[in-house]
Tab-separated table of C-alpha atoms in Angstrom:
chain	number	residue	atom	x	y	z
I	1	ASP	CA	180.833	142.251	232.763
I	2	ALA	CA	181.163	141.642	236.662
I	3	GLY	CA	183.758	139.223	237.801
I	4	VAL	CA	183.519	137.104	240.476
I	5	THR	CA	182.948	138.665	243.525
I	6	GLN	CA	182.917	137.324	247.223
I	7	SER	CA	181.714	138.238	250.293
I	8	PRO	CA	182.680	139.490	253.184
I	9	THR	CA	185.653	140.244	252.941
I	10	HIS	CA	187.118	140.409	256.013
I	11	LEU	CA	185.864	138.614	258.980
I	12	ILE	CA	187.026	137.577	262.916
I	13	LYS	CA	185.986	134.553	264.545
I	14	THR	CA	186.607	132.540	267.480
I	15	ARG	CA	187.542	129.161	267.935
I	16	GLY	CA	184.732	126.646	267.456
I	17	GLN	CA	182.494	129.237	265.424
I	18	GLN	CA	181.265	128.677	262.492
I	19	VAL	CA	181.564	130.863	258.966
I	20	THR	CA	179.867	131.254	256.092
I	21	LEU	CA	181.476	132.679	252.757
I	22	ARG	CA	179.650	133.705	249.612
I	23	CYS	CA	180.432	134.148	246.118
I	24	SER	CA	179.141	134.712	242.595
I	25	PRO	CA	180.598	133.322	239.447
I	26	LYS	CA	181.548	135.522	236.774
I	27	SER	CA	178.486	136.064	234.194
I	28	GLY	CA	177.632	132.761	232.025
I	29	HIS	CA	179.823	130.642	234.163
I	30	ASP	CA	178.435	127.745	235.733
I	31	THR	CA	181.064	126.039	237.957
I	32	VAL	CA	182.557	126.950	240.778
I	33	SER	CA	185.777	126.178	243.147
I	34	TRP	CA	186.736	126.855	246.585
I	35	TYR	CA	190.411	127.253	247.630
I	36	GLN	CA	192.357	128.156	250.766
I	37	GLN	CA	195.592	130.377	250.404
I	38	ALA	CA	197.466	129.866	253.763
I	39	LEU	CA	199.859	132.855	254.255
I	40	GLY	CA	202.672	132.721	252.547
I	41	GLN	CA	201.428	129.726	250.411
I	42	GLY	CA	199.773	128.569	247.240
I	43	PRO	CA	196.242	128.119	247.132
I	44	GLN	CA	194.907	124.426	247.824
I	45	PHE	CA	191.753	123.134	246.690
I	46	ILE	CA	188.327	122.510	248.782
I	47	PHE	CA	186.160	121.507	246.846
I	48	GLN	CA	184.153	122.445	243.314
I	49	TYR	CA	180.324	122.535	242.350
I	50	TYR	CA	178.504	122.161	239.629
I	51	GLU	CA	174.608	121.713	238.876
I	52	GLU	CA	174.244	122.357	242.681
I	53	GLU	CA	176.437	119.310	243.874
I	54	GLU	CA	180.122	118.624	244.823
I	55	ARG	CA	181.942	117.297	241.572
I	56	GLN	CA	185.056	116.941	243.348
I	57	ARG	CA	186.596	117.357	246.441
I	58	GLY	CA	190.167	117.876	248.141
I	59	ASN	CA	192.158	117.028	251.074
I	60	PHE	CA	189.719	118.594	253.515
I	61	PRO	CA	187.523	117.427	256.547
I	62	ASP	CA	184.272	117.048	256.626
I	63	ARG	CA	184.215	120.307	258.767
I	64	PHE	CA	184.171	122.177	255.156
I	65	SER	CA	181.225	121.938	253.429
I	66	GLY	CA	179.272	124.125	250.767
I	67	HIS	CA	176.623	124.687	248.266
I	68	GLN	CA	175.616	126.231	245.290
I	69	PHE	CA	172.354	127.862	244.146
I	70	PRO	CA	170.570	127.345	240.643
I	71	ASN	CA	171.835	130.848	239.814
I	72	TYR	CA	175.088	129.625	240.143
I	73	SER	CA	175.891	131.039	243.308
I	74	SER	CA	178.058	129.184	246.008
I	75	GLU	CA	178.884	129.281	249.768
I	76	LEU	CA	181.301	127.379	251.556
I	77	ASN	CA	180.742	126.909	255.416
I	78	VAL	CA	183.645	125.906	257.659
I	79	ASN	CA	182.274	124.635	261.298
I	80	ALA	CA	183.954	124.120	264.503
I	81	LEU	CA	186.632	126.377	263.521
I	82	LEU	CA	190.261	126.250	264.447
I	83	LEU	CA	193.403	128.459	264.854
I	84	GLY	CA	194.853	126.646	261.398
I	85	ASP	CA	191.661	127.593	259.512
I	86	SER	CA	192.924	131.000	259.528
I	87	ALA	CA	193.565	132.013	255.555
I	88	LEU	CA	192.264	133.412	252.217
I	89	TYR	CA	189.494	131.577	251.152
I	90	LEU	CA	189.337	132.075	247.101
I	91	CYS	CA	186.486	131.360	245.115
I	92	ALA	CA	186.965	130.607	241.607
I	93	SER	CA	184.678	130.415	238.286
I	94	SER	CA	184.440	128.406	235.084
I	95	PHE	CA	182.709	127.108	232.363
I	96	VAL	CA	182.270	123.234	232.704
I	97	SER	CA	182.385	122.165	228.981
I	98	ARG	CA	186.208	123.896	229.666
I	99	ASP	CA	187.594	121.508	231.978
I	100	THR	CA	191.191	123.067	231.473
I	101	GLY	CA	191.961	125.116	234.494
I	102	GLU	CA	191.464	128.462	233.526
I	103	LEU	CA	189.643	129.685	236.647
I	104	PHE	CA	188.895	133.521	236.973
I	105	PHE	CA	189.274	133.901	241.003
I	106	GLY	CA	187.780	136.480	243.206
I	107	GLU	CA	189.385	139.023	245.803
I	108	GLY	CA	189.011	136.451	248.344
I	109	SER	CA	187.945	136.411	252.082
I	110	ARG	CA	190.351	136.897	254.923
I	111	LEU	CA	189.322	134.738	257.573
I	112	THR	CA	191.020	134.830	260.896
I	113	VAL	CA	190.322	133.047	263.827
I	114	LEU	CA	191.195	133.941	267.057
C	1	GLY	CA	200.199	113.698	246.566
C	2	GLN	CA	201.445	115.815	243.452
C	3	GLN	CA	204.072	118.569	244.480
C	4	LEU	CA	205.467	121.554	242.366
C	5	ASN	CA	208.289	123.083	243.347
C	6	GLN	CA	208.808	126.741	242.103
C	7	SER	CA	212.352	128.757	241.651
C	8	PRO	CA	213.533	130.990	242.830
C	9	GLN	CA	211.140	131.971	246.209
C	10	SER	CA	211.877	135.595	245.697
C	11	MET	CA	213.687	137.752	243.225
C	12	PHE	CA	214.848	141.292	243.280
C	13	ILE	CA	215.415	143.003	239.662
C	14	GLN	CA	215.700	146.331	238.475
C	15	GLU	CA	213.143	147.729	236.201
C	16	GLY	CA	214.147	147.181	232.068
C	17	GLU	CA	215.718	143.337	233.571
C	18	ASP	CA	214.437	139.973	232.226
C	19	VAL	CA	213.285	137.435	234.690
C	20	SER	CA	213.165	134.086	234.454
C	21	MET	CA	211.428	131.761	236.915
C	22	ASN	CA	211.305	127.690	237.122
C	23	CYS	CA	208.653	124.973	238.005
C	24	THR	CA	209.049	121.373	238.057
C	25	SER	CA	207.146	118.440	239.568
C	26	SER	CA	208.452	114.756	239.793
C	27	SER	CA	205.154	113.888	238.417
C	28	ILE	CA	203.811	114.446	235.163
C	29	PHE	CA	201.494	117.359	233.625
C	30	ASN	CA	199.068	117.601	231.031
C	31	THR	CA	198.541	121.130	231.325
C	32	TRP	CA	200.720	123.484	232.575
C	33	LEU	CA	199.078	127.358	234.383
C	34	TRP	CA	201.047	130.214	235.251
C	35	TYR	CA	199.047	132.889	237.192
C	36	LYS	CA	199.850	136.155	239.113
C	37	GLN	CA	198.806	137.576	242.055
C	38	ASP	CA	198.380	140.694	243.058
C	39	PRO	CA	198.268	142.511	247.275
C	40	GLY	CA	194.898	141.983	248.076
C	41	GLU	CA	193.625	140.254	244.923
C	42	GLY	CA	192.837	136.908	243.680
C	43	PRO	CA	195.407	134.937	241.377
C	44	VAL	CA	194.555	136.194	237.160
C	45	LEU	CA	195.537	133.621	234.639
C	46	LEU	CA	198.568	134.922	232.392
C	47	ILE	CA	199.272	131.631	230.309
C	48	ALA	CA	198.060	128.405	229.745
C	49	LEU	CA	200.236	125.551	228.316
C	50	TYR	CA	198.588	122.108	226.460
C	51	LYS	CA	201.466	120.419	224.664
C	52	ALA	CA	204.616	118.747	225.283
C	53	GLY	CA	207.494	121.425	224.078
C	54	GLU	CA	204.924	124.602	223.625
C	55	LEU	CA	205.995	127.919	223.834
C	56	THR	CA	203.686	130.604	224.346
C	57	SER	CA	203.512	134.078	224.724
C	58	ASN	CA	201.403	137.295	226.369
C	59	GLY	CA	203.122	140.413	225.717
C	60	ARG	CA	206.203	140.394	227.626
C	61	LEU	CA	205.557	137.339	229.187
C	62	THR	CA	206.671	133.977	227.748
C	63	ALA	CA	206.215	130.658	228.818
C	64	GLN	CA	207.264	127.151	227.957
C	65	PHE	CA	206.048	123.678	228.267
C	66	GLY	CA	208.675	121.040	229.155
C	67	ILE	CA	209.699	118.126	227.278
C	68	THR	CA	209.647	116.084	229.943
C	69	ARG	CA	206.233	117.228	231.184
C	70	LYS	CA	207.594	117.844	234.237
C	71	ASP	CA	208.682	121.281	233.938
C	72	SER	CA	207.984	124.715	232.766
C	73	PHE	CA	209.642	128.155	232.606
C	74	LEU	CA	207.940	131.388	232.807
C	75	ASN	CA	210.045	134.215	231.235
C	76	ILE	CA	209.120	138.250	231.519
C	77	SER	CA	211.006	140.306	229.667
C	78	ALA	CA	212.233	144.061	230.219
C	79	SER	CA	210.220	144.650	233.902
C	80	ILE	CA	208.207	147.273	234.568
C	81	PRO	CA	206.887	148.269	238.171
C	82	SER	CA	203.817	146.597	237.840
C	83	ASP	CA	204.915	143.438	237.107
C	84	VAL	CA	205.126	142.984	240.962
C	85	GLY	CA	203.493	140.359	242.545
C	86	ILE	CA	203.322	136.718	243.156
C	87	TYR	CA	203.696	134.417	240.287
C	88	PHE	CA	202.291	131.080	241.094
C	89	CYS	CA	202.792	127.796	238.402
C	90	ALA	CA	199.687	125.094	238.602
C	91	GLY	CA	198.759	121.716	237.107
C	92	PRO	CA	195.667	119.606	237.220
C	93	THR	CA	195.745	116.968	239.827
C	94	SER	CA	196.412	113.801	239.041
C	95	GLY	CA	194.842	114.683	235.434
C	96	SER	CA	191.780	116.309	236.410
C	97	ALA	CA	191.444	119.979	235.818
C	98	ARG	CA	189.107	119.994	238.009
C	99	GLN	CA	191.573	120.222	241.048
C	100	LEU	CA	194.392	122.657	240.183
C	101	THR	CA	197.848	121.972	242.225
C	102	PHE	CA	199.666	125.091	243.248
C	103	GLY	CA	203.248	125.641	243.466
C	104	SER	CA	204.180	127.918	246.421
C	105	GLY	CA	204.999	131.003	244.621
C	106	THR	CA	207.482	133.203	242.930
C	107	GLN	CA	207.751	136.882	244.933
C	108	LEU	CA	208.911	139.650	242.503
C	109	THR	CA	210.176	143.018	243.538
C	110	VAL	CA	210.861	145.320	240.574
C	111	LEU	CA	213.382	148.372	241.881
C	112	PRO	CA	213.432	151.545	240.353
């Protein structure tokens, strides 16, 4: 049973560029959440997707956008990259029927902005 | 916004020792979760607590949901090298489990 998979694992971009990160949820899960984890900090909630709609959003600017596909996989897009966007981006999946905070995380995509 | 304060920030212990760490908040939480993150990995859920006063174990790990709903504790007994990692507490933001607030973590190092 495959867990949450994310790609790419590492990437380097320059300021002003755009990036797309991808996530496949754990088999059977229907909800995908994205978190940003800066070095030495805990994860911070970006947004959650269910039924291809953004269900909840954290305190992140509109430069951060997402999408969920019919097969439940998801993408995170960040436009006009800033140096401060350098972080580990974590995808987590869950069942919408179990809104308990019990999340399954992927290994993350490490983004470096130069 | 809601904040979770974890202490200590880091711990260095000898293999075989017991460990205790805690998490406090100025707001009430109706759920407390403890996650562990190994280097290069995503966080993994260790224990979930849903009732004030609840004490829950998972092997050598024991966590408690504080009576005031504003704190939680995690204890690890007889530590082993694979306990090394960062331990995070987390709770639903403003009562919604769709969005979790995480603490800044406790970095645990186990010395042989």
